Short mmCIF file of C-alpha atoms and ligand atoms in Angstrom, two decimals:
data_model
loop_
_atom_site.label_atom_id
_atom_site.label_comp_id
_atom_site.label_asym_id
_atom_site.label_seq_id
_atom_site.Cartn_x
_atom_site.Cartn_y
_atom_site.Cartn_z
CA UNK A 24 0.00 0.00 0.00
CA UNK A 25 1.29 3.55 -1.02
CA UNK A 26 1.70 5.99 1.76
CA UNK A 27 0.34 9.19 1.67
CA UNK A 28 1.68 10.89 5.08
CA UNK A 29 2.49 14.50 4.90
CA UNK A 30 6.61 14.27 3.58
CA UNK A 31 6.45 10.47 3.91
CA UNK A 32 5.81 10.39 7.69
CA UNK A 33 2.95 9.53 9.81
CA UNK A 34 1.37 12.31 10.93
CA UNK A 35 0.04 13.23 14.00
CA UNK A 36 -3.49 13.60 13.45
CA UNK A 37 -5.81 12.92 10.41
CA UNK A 38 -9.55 14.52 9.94
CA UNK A 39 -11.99 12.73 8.13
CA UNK A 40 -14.46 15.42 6.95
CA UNK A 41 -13.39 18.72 5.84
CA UNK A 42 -16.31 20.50 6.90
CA UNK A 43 -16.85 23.15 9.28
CA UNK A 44 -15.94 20.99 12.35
CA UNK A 45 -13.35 19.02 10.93
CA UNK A 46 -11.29 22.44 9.48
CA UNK A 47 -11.76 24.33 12.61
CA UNK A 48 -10.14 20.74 14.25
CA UNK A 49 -7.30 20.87 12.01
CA UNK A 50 -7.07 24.28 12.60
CA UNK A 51 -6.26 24.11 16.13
CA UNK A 52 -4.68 21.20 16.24
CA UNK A 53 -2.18 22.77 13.78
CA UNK A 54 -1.74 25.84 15.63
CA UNK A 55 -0.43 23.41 18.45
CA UNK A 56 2.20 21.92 16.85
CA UNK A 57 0.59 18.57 15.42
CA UNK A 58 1.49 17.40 11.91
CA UNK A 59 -2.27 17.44 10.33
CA UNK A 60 -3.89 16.36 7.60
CA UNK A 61 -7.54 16.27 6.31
CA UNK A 62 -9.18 13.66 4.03
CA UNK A 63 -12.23 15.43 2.12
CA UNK A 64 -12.56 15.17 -1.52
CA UNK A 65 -14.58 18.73 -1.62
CA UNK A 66 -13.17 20.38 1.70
CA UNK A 67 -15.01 23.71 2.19
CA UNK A 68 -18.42 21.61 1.33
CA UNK A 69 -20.71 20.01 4.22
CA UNK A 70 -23.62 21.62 5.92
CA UNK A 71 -22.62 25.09 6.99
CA UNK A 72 -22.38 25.58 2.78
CA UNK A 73 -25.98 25.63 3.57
CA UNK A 74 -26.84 27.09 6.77
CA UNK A 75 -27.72 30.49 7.45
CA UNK A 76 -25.44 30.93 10.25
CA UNK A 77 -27.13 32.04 13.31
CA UNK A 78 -25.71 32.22 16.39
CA UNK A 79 -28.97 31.34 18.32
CA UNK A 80 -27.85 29.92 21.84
CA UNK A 81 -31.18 31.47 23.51
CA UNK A 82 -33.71 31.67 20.57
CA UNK A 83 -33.02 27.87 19.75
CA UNK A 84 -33.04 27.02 23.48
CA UNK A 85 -35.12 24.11 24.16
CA UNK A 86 -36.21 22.11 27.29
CA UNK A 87 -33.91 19.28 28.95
CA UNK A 88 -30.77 20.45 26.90
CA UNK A 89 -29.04 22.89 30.33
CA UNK A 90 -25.67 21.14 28.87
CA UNK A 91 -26.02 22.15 25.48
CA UNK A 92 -26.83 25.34 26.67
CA UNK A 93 -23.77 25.95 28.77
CA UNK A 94 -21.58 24.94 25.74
CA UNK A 95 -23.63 26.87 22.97
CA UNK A 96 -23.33 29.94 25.34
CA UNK A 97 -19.53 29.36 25.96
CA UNK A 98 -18.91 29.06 22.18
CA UNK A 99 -21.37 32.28 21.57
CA UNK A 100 -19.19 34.36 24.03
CA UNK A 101 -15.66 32.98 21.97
CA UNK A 102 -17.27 34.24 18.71
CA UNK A 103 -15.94 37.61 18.63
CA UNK A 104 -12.30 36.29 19.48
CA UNK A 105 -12.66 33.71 17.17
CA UNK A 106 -13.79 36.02 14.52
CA UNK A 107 -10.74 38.10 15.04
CA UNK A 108 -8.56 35.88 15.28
CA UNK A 109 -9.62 34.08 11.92
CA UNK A 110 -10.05 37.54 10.01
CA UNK A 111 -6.33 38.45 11.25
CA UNK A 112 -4.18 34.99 10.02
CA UNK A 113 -6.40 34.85 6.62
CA UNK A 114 -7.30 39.10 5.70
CA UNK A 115 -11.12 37.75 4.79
CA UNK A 116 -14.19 39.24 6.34
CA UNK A 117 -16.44 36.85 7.81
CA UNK A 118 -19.46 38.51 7.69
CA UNK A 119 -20.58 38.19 11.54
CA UNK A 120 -22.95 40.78 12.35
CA UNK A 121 -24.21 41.50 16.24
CA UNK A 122 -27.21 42.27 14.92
CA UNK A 123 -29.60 40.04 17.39
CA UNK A 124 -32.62 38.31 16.90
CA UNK A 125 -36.46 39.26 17.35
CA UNK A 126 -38.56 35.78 17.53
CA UNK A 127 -42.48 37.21 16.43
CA UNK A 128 -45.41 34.96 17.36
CA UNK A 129 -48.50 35.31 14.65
CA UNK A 130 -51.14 33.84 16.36
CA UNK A 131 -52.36 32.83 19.35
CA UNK A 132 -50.80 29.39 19.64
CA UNK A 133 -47.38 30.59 18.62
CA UNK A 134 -47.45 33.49 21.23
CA UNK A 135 -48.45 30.56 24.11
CA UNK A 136 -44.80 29.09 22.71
CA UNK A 137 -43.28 32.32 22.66
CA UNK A 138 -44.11 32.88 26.28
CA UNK A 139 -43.44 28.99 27.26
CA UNK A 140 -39.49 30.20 25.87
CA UNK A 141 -39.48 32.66 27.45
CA UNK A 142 -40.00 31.71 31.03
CA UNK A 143 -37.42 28.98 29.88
CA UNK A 144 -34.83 31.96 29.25
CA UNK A 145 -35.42 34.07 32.56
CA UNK A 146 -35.19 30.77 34.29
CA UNK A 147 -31.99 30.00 32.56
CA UNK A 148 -30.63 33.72 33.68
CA UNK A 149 -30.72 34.44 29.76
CA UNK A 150 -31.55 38.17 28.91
CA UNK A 151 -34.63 38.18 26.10
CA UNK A 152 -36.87 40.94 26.27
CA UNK A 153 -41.07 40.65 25.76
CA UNK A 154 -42.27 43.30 23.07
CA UNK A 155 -45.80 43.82 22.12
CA UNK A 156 -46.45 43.49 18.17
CA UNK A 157 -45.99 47.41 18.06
CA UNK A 158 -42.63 47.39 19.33
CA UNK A 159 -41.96 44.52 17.22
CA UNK A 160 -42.97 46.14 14.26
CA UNK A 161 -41.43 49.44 15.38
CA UNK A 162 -38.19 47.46 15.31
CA UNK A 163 -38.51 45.83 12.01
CA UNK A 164 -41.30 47.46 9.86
CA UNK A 165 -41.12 45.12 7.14
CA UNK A 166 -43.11 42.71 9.79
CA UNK A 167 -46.63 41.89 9.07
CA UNK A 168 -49.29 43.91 10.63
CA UNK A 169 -50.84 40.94 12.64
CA UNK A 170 -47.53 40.01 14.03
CA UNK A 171 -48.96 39.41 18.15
CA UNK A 172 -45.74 39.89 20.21
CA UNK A 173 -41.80 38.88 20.32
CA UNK A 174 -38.68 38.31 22.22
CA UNK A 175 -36.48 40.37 21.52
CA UNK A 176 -32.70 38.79 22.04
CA UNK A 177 -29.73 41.16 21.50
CA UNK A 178 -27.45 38.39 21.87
CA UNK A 179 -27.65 36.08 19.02
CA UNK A 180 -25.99 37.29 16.26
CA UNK A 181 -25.11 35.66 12.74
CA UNK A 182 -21.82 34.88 10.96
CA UNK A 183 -21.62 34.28 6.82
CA UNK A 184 -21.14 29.95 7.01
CA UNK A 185 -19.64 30.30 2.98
CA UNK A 186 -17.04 33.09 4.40
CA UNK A 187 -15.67 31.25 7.45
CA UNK A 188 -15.71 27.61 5.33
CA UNK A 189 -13.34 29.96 2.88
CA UNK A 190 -11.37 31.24 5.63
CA UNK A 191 -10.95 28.16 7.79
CA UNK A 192 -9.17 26.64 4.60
CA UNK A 193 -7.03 29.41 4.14
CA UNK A 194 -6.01 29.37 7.74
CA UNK A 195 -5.67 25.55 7.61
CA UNK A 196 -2.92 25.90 4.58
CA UNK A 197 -1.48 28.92 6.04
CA UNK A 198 -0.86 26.34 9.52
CA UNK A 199 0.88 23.38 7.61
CA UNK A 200 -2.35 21.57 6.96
CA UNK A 201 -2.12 18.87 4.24
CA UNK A 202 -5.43 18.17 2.57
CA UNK A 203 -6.10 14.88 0.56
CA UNK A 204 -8.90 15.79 -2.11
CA UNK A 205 -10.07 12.10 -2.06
CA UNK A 206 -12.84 9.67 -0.18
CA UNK A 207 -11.67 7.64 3.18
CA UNK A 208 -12.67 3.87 1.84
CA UNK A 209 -11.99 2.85 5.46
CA UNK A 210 -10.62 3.19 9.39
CA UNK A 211 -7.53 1.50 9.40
CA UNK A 212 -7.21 -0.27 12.96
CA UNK A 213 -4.18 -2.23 13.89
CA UNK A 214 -4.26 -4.58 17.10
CA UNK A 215 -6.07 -2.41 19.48
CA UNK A 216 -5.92 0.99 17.89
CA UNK A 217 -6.55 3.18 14.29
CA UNK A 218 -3.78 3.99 13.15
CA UNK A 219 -4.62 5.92 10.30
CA UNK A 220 -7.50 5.59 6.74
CA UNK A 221 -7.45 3.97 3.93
CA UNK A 222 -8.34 6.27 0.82
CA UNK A 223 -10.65 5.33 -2.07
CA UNK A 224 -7.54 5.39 -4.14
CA UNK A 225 -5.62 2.42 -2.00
CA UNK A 226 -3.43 5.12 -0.56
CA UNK A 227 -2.75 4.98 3.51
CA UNK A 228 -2.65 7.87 5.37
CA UNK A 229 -1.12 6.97 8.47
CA UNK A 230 -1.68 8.85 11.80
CA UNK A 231 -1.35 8.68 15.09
CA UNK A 232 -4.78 9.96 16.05
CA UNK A 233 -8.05 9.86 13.92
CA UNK A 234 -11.05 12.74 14.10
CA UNK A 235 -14.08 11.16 12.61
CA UNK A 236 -15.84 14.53 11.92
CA UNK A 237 -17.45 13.63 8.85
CA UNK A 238 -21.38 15.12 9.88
CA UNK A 239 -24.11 13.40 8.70
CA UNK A 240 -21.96 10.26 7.14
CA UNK A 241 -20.06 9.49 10.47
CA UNK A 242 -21.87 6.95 11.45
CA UNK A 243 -21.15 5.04 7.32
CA UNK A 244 -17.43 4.80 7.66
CA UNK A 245 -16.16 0.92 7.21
CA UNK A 246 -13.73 -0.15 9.93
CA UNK A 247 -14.88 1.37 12.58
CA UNK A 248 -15.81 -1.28 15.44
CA UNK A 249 -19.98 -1.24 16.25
CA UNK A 250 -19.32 -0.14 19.95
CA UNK A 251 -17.83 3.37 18.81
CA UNK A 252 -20.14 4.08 15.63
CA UNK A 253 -21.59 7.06 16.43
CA UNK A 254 -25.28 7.14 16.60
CA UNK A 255 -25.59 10.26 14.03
CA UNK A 256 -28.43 10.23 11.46
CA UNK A 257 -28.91 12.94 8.34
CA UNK A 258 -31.51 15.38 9.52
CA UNK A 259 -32.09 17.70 5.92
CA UNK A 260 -32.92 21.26 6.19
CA UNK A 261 -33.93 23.14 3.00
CA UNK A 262 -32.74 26.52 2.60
CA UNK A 263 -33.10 29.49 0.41
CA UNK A 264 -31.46 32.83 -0.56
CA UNK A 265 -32.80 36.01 -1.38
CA UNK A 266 -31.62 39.29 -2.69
CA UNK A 267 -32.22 42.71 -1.60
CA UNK A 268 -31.97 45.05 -4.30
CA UNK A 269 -30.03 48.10 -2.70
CA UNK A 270 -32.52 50.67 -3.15
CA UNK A 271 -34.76 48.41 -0.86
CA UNK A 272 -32.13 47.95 1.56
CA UNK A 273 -32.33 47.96 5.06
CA UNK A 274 -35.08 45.25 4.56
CA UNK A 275 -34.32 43.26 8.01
CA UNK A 276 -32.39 44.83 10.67
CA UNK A 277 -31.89 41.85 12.41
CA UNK A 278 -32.72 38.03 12.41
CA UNK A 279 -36.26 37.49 12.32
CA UNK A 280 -37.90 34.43 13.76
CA UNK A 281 -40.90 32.19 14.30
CA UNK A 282 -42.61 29.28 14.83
CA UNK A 283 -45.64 29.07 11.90
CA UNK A 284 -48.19 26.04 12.91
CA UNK A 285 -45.54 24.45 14.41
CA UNK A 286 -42.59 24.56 11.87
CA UNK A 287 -39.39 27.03 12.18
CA UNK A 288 -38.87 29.48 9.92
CA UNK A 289 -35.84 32.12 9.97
CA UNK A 290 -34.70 34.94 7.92
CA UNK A 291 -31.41 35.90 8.16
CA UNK A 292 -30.33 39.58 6.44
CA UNK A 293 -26.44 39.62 5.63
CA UNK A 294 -24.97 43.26 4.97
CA UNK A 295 -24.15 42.27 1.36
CA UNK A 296 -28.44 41.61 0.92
CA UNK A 297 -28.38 38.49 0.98
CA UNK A 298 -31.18 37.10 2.45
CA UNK A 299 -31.41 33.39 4.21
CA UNK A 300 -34.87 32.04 4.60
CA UNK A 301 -34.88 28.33 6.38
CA UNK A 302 -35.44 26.02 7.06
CA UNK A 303 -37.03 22.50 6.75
CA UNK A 304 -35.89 19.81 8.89
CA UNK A 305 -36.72 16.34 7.63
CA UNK A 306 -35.89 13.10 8.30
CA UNK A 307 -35.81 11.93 4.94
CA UNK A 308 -31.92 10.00 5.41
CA UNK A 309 -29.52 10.91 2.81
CA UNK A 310 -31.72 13.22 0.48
CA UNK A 311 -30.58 16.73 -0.10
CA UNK A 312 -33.55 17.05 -3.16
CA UNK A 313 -34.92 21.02 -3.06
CA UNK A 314 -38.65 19.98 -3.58
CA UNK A 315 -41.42 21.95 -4.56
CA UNK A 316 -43.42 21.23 -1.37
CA UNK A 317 -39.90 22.44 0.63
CA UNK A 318 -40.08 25.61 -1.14
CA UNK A 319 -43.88 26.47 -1.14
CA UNK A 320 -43.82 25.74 2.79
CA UNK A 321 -40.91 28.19 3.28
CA UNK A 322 -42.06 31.15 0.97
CA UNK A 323 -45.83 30.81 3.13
CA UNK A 324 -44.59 31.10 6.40
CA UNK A 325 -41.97 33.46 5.32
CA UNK A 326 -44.33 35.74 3.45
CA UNK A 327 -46.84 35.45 6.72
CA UNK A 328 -44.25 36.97 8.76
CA UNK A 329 -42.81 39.78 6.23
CA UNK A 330 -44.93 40.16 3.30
CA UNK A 331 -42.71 42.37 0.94
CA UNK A 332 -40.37 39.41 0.91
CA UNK A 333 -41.82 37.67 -2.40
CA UNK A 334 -40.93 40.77 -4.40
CA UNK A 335 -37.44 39.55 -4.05
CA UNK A 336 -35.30 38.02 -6.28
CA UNK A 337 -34.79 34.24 -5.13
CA UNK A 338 -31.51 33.63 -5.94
CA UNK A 339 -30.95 30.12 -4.98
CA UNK A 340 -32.46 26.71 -3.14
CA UNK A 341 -30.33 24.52 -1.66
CA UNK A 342 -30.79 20.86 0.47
CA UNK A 343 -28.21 20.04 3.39
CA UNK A 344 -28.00 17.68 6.17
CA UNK A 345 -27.63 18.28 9.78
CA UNK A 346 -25.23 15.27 11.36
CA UNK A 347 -28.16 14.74 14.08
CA UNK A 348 -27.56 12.84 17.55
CA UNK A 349 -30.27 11.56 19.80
CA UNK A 350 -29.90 14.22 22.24
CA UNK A 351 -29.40 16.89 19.77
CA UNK A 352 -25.93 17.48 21.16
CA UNK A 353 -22.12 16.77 19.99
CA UNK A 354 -20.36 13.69 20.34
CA UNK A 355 -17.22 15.36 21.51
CA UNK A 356 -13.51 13.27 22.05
CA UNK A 357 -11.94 10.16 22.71
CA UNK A 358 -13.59 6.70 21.82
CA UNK A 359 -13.29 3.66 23.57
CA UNK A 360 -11.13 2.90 20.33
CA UNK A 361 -7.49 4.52 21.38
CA UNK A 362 -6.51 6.59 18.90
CA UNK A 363 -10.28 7.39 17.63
CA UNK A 364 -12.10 10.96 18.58
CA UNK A 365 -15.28 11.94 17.61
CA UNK A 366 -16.29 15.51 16.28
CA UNK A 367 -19.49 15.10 15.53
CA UNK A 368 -23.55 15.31 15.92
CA UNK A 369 -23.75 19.36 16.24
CA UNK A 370 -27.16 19.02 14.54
CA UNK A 371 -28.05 22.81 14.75
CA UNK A 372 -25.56 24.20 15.99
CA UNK A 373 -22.70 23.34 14.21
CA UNK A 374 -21.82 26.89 13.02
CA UNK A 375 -22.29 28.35 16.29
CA UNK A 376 -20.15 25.49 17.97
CA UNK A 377 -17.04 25.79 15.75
CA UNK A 378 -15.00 27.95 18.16
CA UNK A 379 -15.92 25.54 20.90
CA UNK A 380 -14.98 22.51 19.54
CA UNK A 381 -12.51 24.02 17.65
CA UNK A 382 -10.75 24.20 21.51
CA UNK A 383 -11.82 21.03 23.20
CA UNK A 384 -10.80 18.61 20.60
CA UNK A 385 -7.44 20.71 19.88
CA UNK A 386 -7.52 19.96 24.66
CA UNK A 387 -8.57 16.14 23.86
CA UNK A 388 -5.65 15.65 20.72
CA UNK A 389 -2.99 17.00 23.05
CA UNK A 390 -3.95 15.89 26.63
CA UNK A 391 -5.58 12.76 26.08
CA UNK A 392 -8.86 14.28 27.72
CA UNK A 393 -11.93 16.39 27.30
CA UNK A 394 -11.76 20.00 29.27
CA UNK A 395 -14.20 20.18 31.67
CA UNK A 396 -17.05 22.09 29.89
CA UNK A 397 -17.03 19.24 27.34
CA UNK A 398 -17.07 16.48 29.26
CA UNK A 399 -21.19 15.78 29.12
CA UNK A 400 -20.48 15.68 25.28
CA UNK A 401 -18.23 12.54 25.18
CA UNK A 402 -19.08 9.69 22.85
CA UNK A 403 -19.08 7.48 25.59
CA UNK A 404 -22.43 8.26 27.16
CA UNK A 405 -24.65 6.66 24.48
CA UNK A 406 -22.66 3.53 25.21
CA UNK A 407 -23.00 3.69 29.00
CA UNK A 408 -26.76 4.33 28.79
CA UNK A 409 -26.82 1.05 26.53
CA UNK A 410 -25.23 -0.87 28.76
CA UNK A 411 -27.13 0.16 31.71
CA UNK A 412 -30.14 -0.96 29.58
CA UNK A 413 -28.69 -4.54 28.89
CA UNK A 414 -28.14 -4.78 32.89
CA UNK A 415 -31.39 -4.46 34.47
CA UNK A 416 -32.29 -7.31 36.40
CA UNK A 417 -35.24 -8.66 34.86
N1 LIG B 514 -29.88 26.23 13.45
C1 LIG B 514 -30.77 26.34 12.38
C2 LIG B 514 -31.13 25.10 11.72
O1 LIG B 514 -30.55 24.06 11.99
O2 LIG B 514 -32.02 25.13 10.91
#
């Protein structure tokens, strides 16, 4: 077998997935000093090519997930830093925006939700502000005129997901990263550890340490024992884009959200005019097919909440797939394989939790451990809550 290690040698640490979570990964774990490389025939590609990028740790707050929370909040609060810090080693603009989010309810039902949040948010100590449909529409007067009330949130902001793909692979190359443009046929484990991938070509890229961070198709890479297959599953989301002709510009000031009978729907205004409406969420396995019924569903409850948005120019419709997890939260770190770490499951929050994992895997590749804040994310607690299943006396 030919070896295709970074100047013939094994390398410290190989990524399978060159999307968001697996650049940021080789990011870091560059900027510390490990040889790196990433396996990704399109890196740049994955689901934040999709997404609209919003940095919604309290509007997308649900019930149960206080863990999730603490690490979408810690990851919110690295942003700027991150932002910074990205837009200084590559010269690209990334297009975050503190713009905040209003989240409108139109009816009577979605203002009972709206109010079930936000008791959920004071009781979390999050700051989200109750506005009658005046002051909603006094904040954004593109809003309909029988928008009922909204929360306003000054703290979720957006980033451009194209933008930081772009500049995460600049930054990568810049730090040494080696990128191999091809499929991973397999996990290559020797006696009790990976040791490296086997390419669709034949060629072995040896390493060290593995980071399966491949979203949605994790859990479809050969060679990887049962036990530590992660259980991640292709959740699609249907998005579309916009334009806002300049002379109708401001359109949106900020992100403007809602629940319509029961579905999500988001518009996200970029300072360029674009203009992100999403998104479906499906479970529909490996599909990304833009359907007409996708479309139609997004334009109604869009067009309920701002009106003047069909005059637009739609400028594209797109199908990705959020890696989900059954607890809607990361599988973060060392396997029970040695040598095997999981980056993976970020289901919606995968742009917002870049920085963050960026960090704890770069901890976990170095130390042999998850930080702290990251330790309710390992891989390992599926597993354990298996097990405790098979053990119950019966
Ligand atoms: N976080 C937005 C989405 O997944 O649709």
């Amino acid at each position: 077998m030919r070896s295709h290690a970074p100047n013939g040698a094994t390398c410290d640490v190989v990524v399978v997935g060159g999307g968001i979570i697996g650049l940021v990964t080789a990011w870091r774990a560059a900027q510390r000093g490990l040889r790196t490389a990433v396996a990704d025939p399109e890196p740049g590609g994955g689901a934040a090519k999709v997404a609209a990028g919003m940095l919604a740790a309290v509007t997308e707050l649900h019930y149960g997930e206080q863990d999730l929370l603490a690490l979408n909040l810690a990851s919110a609060r690295a942003y700027p830093d991150f932002v910074a810090e990205l837009t200084s080693a590559t010269g690209m603009d990334l297009g975050h925006r503190t713009c905040g989010t209003l989240a409108v309810a139109l009816d009577a039902d979605d203002r009972a939700h709206l109010r079930e949040l936000h008791a959920l948010q004071r009781d979390s100590g999050l700051e989200s502000e109750w506005l009658t449909g005046r002051e909603c529409r006094r904040l954004e007067p593109m809003l309909a005129p029988g928008v009922r009330g909204g929360l306003r949130v000054d703290g979720d902001h957006q980033v451009d997901p194209r933008r930081l793909l772009a500049a995460l692979l600049r930054a990568c190359q810049s730090a040494g990263v080696v990128f191999h443009r091809r499929w991973v046929r397999r996990l290559r484990v020797e006696g009790d550890r990976a040791t490296g991938v086997v390419l669709d070509d034949g060629g072995v890229l040896a390493a060290d340490r593995v980071v399966l961070a491949a979203g949605s198709h994790s859990a479809s890479l050969d060679g990887v024992p049962p036990s530590v297959v992660p259980p991640v599953r292709p959740v699609k989301g249907q998005v579309l884009r916009l334009q806002v002709p300049r002379a109708r510009a401001p359109f949106l000031n900020r992100t403007v959200r809602a629940m319509v009978r029961g579905s999500h729907v988001y518009l996200v205004p970029r300072e360029n005019g674009e203009l992100v409406v999403g998104a479906t969420s499906e479970e529909l396995g490996f599909d990304t097919t833009v359907t007409a019924g996708g479309v139609y569903e997004l334009l109604r409850d869009a067009h309920e909440l701002v009106p003047g948005l069909t005059e637009l120019p739609l400028t594209e419709t797109r199908a990705g797939l959020r890696p989900g997890s059954p607890d809607n939260a990361p599988l973060l770190g060392p396997t029970e394989l040695p040598g095997l770490l999981l980056a993976t499951g970020h289901h919606r929050n995968g742009v917002l939790l870049a920085p963050a994992t960026g960090e704890i895997l770069a901890h976990a590749l170095t130390t042999g451990e998850l930080p702290e804040q990251a330790r309710a994310f390992s891989p390992g607690r599926f597993r354990t809550a298996a097990h405790h299943l098979t053990e119950q006396p019966t």
